[in-house]
Coordinates of C-alpha atoms and ligand atoms in Angstrom, one line a residue:
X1 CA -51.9 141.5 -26.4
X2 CA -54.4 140.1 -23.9
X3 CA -57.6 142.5 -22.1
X4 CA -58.1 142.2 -19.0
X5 CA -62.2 141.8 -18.8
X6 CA -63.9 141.0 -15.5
X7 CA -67.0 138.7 -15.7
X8 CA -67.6 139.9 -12.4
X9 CA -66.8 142.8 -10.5
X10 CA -65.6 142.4 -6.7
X11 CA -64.6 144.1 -4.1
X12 CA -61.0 144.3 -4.4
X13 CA -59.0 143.4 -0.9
X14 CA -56.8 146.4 0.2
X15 CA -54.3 144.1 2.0
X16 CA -51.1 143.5 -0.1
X17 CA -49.8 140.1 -1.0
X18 CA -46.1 139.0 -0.3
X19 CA -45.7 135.2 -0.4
X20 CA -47.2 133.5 -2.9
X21 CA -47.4 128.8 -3.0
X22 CA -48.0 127.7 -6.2
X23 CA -49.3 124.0 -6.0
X24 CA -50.8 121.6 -9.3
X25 CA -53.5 119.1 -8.1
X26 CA -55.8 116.4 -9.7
X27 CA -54.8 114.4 -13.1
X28 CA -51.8 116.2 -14.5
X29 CA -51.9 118.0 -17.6
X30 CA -49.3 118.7 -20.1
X31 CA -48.1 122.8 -19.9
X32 CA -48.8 122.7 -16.3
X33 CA -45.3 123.1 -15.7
X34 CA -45.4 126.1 -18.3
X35 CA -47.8 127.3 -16.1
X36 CA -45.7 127.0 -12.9
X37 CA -43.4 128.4 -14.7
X38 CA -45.0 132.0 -15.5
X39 CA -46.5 132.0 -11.8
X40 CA -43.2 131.7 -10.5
X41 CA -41.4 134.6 -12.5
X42 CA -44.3 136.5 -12.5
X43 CA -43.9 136.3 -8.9
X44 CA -40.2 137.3 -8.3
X45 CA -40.9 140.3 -10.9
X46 CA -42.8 141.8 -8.7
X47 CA -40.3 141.1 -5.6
X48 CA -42.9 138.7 -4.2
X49 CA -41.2 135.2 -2.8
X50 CA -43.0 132.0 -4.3
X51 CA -42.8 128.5 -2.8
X52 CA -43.7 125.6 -4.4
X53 CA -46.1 122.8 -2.4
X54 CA -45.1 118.6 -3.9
X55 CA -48.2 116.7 -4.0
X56 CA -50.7 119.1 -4.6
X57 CA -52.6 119.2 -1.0
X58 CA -50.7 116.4 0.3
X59 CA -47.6 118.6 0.4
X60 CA -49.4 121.3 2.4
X61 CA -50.4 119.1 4.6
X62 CA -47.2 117.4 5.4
X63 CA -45.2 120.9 5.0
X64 CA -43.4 119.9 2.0
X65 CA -43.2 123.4 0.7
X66 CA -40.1 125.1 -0.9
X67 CA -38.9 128.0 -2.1
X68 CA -38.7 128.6 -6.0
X69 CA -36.3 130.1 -7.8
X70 CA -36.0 131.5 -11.1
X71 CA -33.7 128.1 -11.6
X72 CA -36.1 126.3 -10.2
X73 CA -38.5 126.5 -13.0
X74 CA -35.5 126.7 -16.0
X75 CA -35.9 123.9 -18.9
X76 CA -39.5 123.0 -18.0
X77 CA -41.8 124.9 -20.2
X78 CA -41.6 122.0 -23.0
X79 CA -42.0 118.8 -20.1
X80 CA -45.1 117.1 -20.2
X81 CA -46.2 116.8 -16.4
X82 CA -45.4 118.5 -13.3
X83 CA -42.1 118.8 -11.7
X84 CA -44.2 119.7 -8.5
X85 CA -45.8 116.4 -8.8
X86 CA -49.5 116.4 -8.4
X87 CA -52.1 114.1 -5.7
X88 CA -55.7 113.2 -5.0
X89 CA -55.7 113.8 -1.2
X90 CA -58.1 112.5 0.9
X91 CA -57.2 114.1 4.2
X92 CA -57.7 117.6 2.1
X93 CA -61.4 116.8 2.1
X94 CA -61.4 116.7 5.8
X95 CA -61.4 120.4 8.1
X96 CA -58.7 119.1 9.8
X97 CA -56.7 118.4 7.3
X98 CA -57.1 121.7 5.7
X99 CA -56.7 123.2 9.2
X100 CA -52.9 121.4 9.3
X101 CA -52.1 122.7 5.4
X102 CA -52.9 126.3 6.3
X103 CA -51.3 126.5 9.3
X104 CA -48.0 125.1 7.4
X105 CA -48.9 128.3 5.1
X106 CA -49.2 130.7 8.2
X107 CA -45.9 129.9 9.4
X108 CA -44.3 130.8 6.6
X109 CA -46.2 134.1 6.0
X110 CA -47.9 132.8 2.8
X111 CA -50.9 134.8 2.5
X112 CA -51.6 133.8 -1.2
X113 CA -52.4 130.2 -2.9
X114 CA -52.6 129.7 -6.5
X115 CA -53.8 126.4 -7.4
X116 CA -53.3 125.0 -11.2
X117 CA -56.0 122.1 -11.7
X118 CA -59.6 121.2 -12.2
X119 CA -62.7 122.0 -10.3
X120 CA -62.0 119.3 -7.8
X121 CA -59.2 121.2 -6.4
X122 CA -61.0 124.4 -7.2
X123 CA -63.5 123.2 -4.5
X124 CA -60.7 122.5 -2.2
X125 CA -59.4 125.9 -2.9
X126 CA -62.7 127.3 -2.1
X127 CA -63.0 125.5 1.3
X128 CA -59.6 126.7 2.2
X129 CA -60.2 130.2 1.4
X130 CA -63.5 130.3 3.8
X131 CA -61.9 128.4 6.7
X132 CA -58.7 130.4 6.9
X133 CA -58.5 133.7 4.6
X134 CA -56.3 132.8 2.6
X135 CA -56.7 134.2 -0.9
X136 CA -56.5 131.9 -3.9
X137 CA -57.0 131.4 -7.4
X138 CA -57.4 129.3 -9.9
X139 CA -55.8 128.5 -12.9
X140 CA -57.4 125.7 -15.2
X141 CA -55.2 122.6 -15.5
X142 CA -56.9 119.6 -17.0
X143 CA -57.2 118.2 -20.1
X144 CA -60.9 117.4 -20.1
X145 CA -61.9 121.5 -20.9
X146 CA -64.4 120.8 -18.6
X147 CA -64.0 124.2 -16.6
X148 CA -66.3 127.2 -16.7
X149 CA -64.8 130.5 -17.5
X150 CA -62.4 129.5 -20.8
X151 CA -62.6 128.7 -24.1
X152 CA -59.8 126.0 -23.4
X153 CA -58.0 124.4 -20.2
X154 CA -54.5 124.0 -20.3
X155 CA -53.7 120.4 -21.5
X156 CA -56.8 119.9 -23.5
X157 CA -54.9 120.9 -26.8
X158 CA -52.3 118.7 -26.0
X159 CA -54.5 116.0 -25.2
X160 CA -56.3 116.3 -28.5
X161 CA -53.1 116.5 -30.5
X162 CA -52.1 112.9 -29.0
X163 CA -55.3 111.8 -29.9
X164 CA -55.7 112.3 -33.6
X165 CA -52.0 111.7 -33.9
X166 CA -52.9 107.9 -32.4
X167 CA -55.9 107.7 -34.5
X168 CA -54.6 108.0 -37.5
X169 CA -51.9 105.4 -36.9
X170 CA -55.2 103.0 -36.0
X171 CA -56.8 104.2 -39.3
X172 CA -54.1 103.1 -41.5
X173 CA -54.2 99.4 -40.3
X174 CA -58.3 99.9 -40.1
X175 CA -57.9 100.7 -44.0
X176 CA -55.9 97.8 -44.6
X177 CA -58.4 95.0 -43.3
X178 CA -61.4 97.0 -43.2
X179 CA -61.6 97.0 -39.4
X180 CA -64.3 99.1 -37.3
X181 CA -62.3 100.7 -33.9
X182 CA -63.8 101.9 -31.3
X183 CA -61.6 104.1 -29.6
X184 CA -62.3 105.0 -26.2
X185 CA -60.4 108.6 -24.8
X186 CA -60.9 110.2 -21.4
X187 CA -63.9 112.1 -20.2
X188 CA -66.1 110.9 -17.7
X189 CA -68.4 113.6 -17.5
X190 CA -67.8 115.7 -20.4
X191 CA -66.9 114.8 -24.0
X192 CA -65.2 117.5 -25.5
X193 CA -62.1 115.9 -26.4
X194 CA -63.7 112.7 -28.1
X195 CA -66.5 115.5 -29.8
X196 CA -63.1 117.3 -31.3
X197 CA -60.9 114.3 -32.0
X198 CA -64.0 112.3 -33.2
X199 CA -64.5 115.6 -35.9
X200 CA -60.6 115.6 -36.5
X201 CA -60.4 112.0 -37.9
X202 CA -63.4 111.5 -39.2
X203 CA -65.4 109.0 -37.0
X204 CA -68.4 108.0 -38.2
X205 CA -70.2 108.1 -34.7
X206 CA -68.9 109.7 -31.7
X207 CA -70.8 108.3 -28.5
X208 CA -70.8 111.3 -25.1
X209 CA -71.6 111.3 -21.9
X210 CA -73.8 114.2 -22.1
X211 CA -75.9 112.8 -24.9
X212 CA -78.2 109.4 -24.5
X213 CA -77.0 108.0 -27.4
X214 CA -79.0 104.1 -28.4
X215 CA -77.5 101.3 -30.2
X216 CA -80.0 102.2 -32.9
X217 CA -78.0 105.6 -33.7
X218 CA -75.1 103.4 -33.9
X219 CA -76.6 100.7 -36.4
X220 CA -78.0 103.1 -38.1
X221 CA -74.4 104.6 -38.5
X222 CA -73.0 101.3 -39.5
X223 CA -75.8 100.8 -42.1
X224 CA -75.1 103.8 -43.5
X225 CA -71.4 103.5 -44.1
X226 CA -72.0 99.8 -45.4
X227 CA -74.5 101.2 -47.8
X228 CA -71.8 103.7 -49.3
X229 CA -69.3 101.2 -49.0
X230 CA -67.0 102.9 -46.9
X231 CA -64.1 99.9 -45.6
X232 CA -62.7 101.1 -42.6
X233 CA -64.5 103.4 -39.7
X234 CA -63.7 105.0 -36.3
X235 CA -66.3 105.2 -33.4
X236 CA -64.7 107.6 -30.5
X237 CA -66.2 106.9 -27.3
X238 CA -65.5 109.0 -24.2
X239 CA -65.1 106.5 -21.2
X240 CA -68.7 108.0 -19.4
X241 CA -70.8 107.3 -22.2
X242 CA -74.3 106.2 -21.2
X243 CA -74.0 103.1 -24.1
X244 CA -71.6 101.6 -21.0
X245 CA -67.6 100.0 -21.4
X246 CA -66.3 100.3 -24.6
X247 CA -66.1 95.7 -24.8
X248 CA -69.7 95.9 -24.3
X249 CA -69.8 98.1 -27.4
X250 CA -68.4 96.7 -29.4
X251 CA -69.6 93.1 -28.4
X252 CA -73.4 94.2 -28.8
X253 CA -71.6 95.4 -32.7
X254 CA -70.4 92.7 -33.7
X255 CA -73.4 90.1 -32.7
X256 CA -76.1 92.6 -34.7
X257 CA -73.1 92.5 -37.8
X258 CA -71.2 89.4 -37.5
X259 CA -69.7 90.5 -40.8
X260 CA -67.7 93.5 -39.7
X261 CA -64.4 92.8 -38.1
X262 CA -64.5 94.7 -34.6
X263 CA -61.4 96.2 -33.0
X264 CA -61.4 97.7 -29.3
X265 CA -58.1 100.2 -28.5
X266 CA -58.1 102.3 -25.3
X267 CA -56.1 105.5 -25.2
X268 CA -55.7 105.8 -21.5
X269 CA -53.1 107.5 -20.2
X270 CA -50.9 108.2 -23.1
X271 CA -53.2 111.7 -23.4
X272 CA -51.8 112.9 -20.4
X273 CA -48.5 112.8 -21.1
X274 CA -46.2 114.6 -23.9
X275 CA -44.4 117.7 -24.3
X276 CA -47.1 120.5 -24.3
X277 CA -48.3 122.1 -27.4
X278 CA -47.6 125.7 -28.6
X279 CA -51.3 126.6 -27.6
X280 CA -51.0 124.9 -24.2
X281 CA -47.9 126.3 -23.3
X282 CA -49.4 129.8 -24.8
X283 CA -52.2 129.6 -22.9
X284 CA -50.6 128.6 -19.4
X285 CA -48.1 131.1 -19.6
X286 CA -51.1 133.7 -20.0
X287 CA -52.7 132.6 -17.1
X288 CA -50.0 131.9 -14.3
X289 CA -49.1 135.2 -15.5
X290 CA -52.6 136.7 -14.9
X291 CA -53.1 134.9 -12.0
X292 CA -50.3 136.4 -10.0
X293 CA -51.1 140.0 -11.3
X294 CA -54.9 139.0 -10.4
X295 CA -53.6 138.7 -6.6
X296 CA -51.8 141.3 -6.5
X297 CA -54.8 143.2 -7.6
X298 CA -56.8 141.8 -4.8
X299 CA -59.3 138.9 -7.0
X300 CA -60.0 136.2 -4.8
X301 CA -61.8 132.7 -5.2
X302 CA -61.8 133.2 -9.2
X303 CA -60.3 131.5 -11.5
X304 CA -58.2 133.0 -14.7
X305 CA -59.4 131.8 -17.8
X306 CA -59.4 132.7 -21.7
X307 CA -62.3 133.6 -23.6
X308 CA -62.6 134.9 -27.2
X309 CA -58.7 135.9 -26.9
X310 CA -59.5 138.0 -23.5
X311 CA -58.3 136.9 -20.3
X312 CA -61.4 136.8 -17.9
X313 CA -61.9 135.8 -14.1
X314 CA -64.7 134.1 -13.1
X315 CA -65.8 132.9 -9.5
X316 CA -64.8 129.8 -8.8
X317 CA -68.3 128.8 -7.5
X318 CA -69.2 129.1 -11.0
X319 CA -66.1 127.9 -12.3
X320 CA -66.9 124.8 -10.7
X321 CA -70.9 124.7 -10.6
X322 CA -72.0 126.0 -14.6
X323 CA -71.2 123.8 -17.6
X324 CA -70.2 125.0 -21.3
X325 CA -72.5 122.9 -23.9
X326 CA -71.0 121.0 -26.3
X327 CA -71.2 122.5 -29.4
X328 CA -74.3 120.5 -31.1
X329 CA -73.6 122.3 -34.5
X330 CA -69.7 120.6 -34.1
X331 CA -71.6 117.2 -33.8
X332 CA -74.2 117.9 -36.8
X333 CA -71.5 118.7 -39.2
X334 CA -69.0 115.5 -38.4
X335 CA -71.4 113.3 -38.8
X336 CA -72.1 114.7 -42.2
X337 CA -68.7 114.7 -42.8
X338 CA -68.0 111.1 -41.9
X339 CA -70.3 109.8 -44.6
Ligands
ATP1 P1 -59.2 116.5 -12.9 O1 -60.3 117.3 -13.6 O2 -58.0 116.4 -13.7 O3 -59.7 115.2 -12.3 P2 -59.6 117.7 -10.3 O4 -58.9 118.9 -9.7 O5 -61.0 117.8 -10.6 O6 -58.7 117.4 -11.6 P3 -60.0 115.9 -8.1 O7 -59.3 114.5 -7.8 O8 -61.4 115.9 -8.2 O9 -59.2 116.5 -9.4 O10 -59.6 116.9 -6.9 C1 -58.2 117.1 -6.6 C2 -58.1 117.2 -5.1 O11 -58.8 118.4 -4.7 C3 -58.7 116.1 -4.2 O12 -57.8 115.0 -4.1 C4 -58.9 116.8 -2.9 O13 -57.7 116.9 -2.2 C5 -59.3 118.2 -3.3 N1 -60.8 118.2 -3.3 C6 -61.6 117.7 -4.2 N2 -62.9 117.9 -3.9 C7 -62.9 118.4 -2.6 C8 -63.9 118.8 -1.7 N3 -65.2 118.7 -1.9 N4 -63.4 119.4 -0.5 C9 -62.1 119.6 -0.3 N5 -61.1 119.2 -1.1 C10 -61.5 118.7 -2.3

C-alpha cells in the first residue's frame, strides 16, 4: 500500500482532464515501458482516452500521435526499452517548435501530457506547460537516479543489476592473472550507479564526478592492496569523473606501477538495455499509476516520485534544479570493505 504525501501543496485546477498523451524522452531506461504501461490503463479505468506520441518530442512535433489501447500496451511490462521509441529533439528546444507540438495536442483535445524521462525533458515539459496550458507531469525515467523527489528512478535498478552482473564476469578473469580493471559505467554528472555497483563488487577505489578525486588517492589505493597482497582489483569509474577518460587512467597507472597488469573495459550501452527488474517494473507501475490519478486530481508541473516507500510529488523546478548527495557514509564503508 502506497500514501499519497505532497511535498508541496498547490492549488488544485478545477478543470477536468479527458485526453491524456503519454510520451518517453531522453536515454531509454529499462521498465519505461512498465511505466507506459500503468499510464495507459490507469487512463482507460477512469474512461479517459490516452494517445501515445513516437519519438518523445519529435513525434509531437511531426503529429505522430496514436491512440492506445489496452492491447496496445499487452506483453510489454518485461521489455527492456520503449515500444514508443524515445529522441533528443532539437526543434523542441525552439518556441516554435513547441508551438507546432502543442497545437498537434489542441486538435486532438489533449489537455494532459505525461512525460516519462529525465530532467532534460522535464524542462521541456515545463516550457510547454507555460507557453500553452497544458498540464503535465513527470514521471522519472533514467537510469542515472539523478532526479530530485525519489529515492530511485525507474531504470537505475536495472542498470545496476547489469552492472555487477558484468563485473563479476571481469573479476573472475581479473583473479586469474591478477589484472587491475578499470571499469568505466555511465554518469556524467552524477555517480550513483558506479558509487552502488563500485560497493556491490567490491572495488577498491571508485572515482565520481562529484568528488575531486587525485591520482594520489588512487596510488595510495593501489599501495594499499599490494601491501595486503590482494591479486586482482576493480576501480569503477563513472564517465564524468574529474581524473579525465578512463585510457588516461589507466595509462598514468600503469607508468607509476609498471608491475601491475592494467585492463581498461567500458560498459556503455549494455546498462540500458535488458528486461526490467522486479523493483523497476514495481516502481514504474506505481508511478504511471500516480501520475494519471495526480492529473486527474489537478497537480501540475510536478513530478511523481518515491520516497521512503510513499509516493510524493515534487515541482518539477525542483525536480530538475536540487541535487540528492551521494551518500558519503556509502563511500566510507566500501572502501573499508575493499581492503
Ligand atoms: P537522460 O537523463 O536519460 O539523458 P533527459 O530527459 O535528461 O534524459 P535530454 O536529452 O537532456 O534527456 O532531454 C530530452 C529532450 O528534452 C531534449 O532532446 C529536448 O527535446 C528536451 N529538452 C531538454 N532541455 C530542454 C530545454 N532547455 N528546453 C526545451 N526542451 C528541452
Amino acid at each position: 500500500m502506497y500514501y499519497l504525501h505532497l511535498v508541496t501543496i498547490f492549488a488544485t485546477m478545477s478543470e477536468e482532464i479527458n485526453n491524456i498523451v503519454v510520451l518517453t524522452s531522453g536515454g531509454d531506461a529499462p521498465g519505461m515501458n512498465a511505466a507506459i504501461r500503468a499510464v495507459t490503463r490507469t487512463a482507460l479505468y477512469h474512461g479517459k482516452k490516452v494517445f501515445g506520441a513516437y519519438r518523445g518530442y519529435e513525434g509531437m512535433i511531426e503529429d505522430d500521435i496514436v491512440e492506445l489501447t489496452t492491447d496496445s500496451v499487452k506483453h510489454i511490462l518485461a521489455l527492456g526499452g520503449t515500444f514508443l521509441k524515445s529522441a533528443r529533439s532539437q526543434e523542441f528546444r525552439t518556441p516554435e517548435g513547441r508551438a507546432k507540438a502543442a497545437a498537434n495536442l489542441k486538435k486532438r483535445n489533449i489537455d494532459a501530457l505525461v512525460v516519462i524521462g529525465g530532467d532534460g525533458s522535464f524542462t521541456g515539459a515545463l516550457k510547454i506547460a507555460e507557453e500553452h496550458n497544458i498540464r503535465v507531469i513527470g514521471v522519472p525515467g533514467t537510469i542515472d537516479n539523478d532526479l530530485y523527489g525519489t529515492d530511485f528512478t525507474i531504470g537505475y535498478d536495472t542498470a545496476t543489476n547489469t552492472v555487477i552482473e558484468s563485473v563479476d564476469k571481469i573479476r573472475d578473469t581479473a583473479s586469474s592473472h591478477n589484472r587491475l580493471f578499470f571499469v568505466e559505467v555511465m554518469g556524467r554528472d552524477t555517480g550513483y550507479i558506479a558509487a552502488s555497483t563500485g560497493m556491490a563488487t567490491g572495488a577498491l577505489s571508485i572515482i565520481l564526478p562529484e568528488k575531486k578525486s587525485t591520482y594520489d588517492d588512487l596510488f595510495e589505493d593501489l599501495r594499499k592492496a599490494q601491501a595486503k597482497r590482494k591479486t586482482s582489483n576493480i576501480v569503477m569509474v563513472a564517465e564524468g569523473n574529474h581524473l579525465g577518460d578512463i585510457f588516461e587512467i589507466a595509462q598514468a597507472v600503469k607508468k607509476e606501477f609498471p608491475s601491475i597488469d592494467v585492463k581498461v573495459t567500458n560498459l556503455g550501452h549494455t546498462q540500458r538495455g535488458g528486461s526490467p527488474s522486479t523493483n523497476d517494473r514495481v516502481l514504474a507501475s506505481v508511478l504511471g499509476f500516480y501520475a494519471v490519478k495526480g492529473l486527474m486530481e489537478g497537480q501540475a508541473k510536478v513530478m511523481t516520485g518515491m520516497i521512503n516507500q510513499k509516493v510524493v510529488y515534487t515541482p518539477l523546478s525542483e525536480a530538475i534544479s536540487k541535487t540528492t548527495d551521494l551518500d558519503e557514509e556509502m563511500l566510507t564503508i566500501a572502501r573499508i570493505l575493499a581492503t
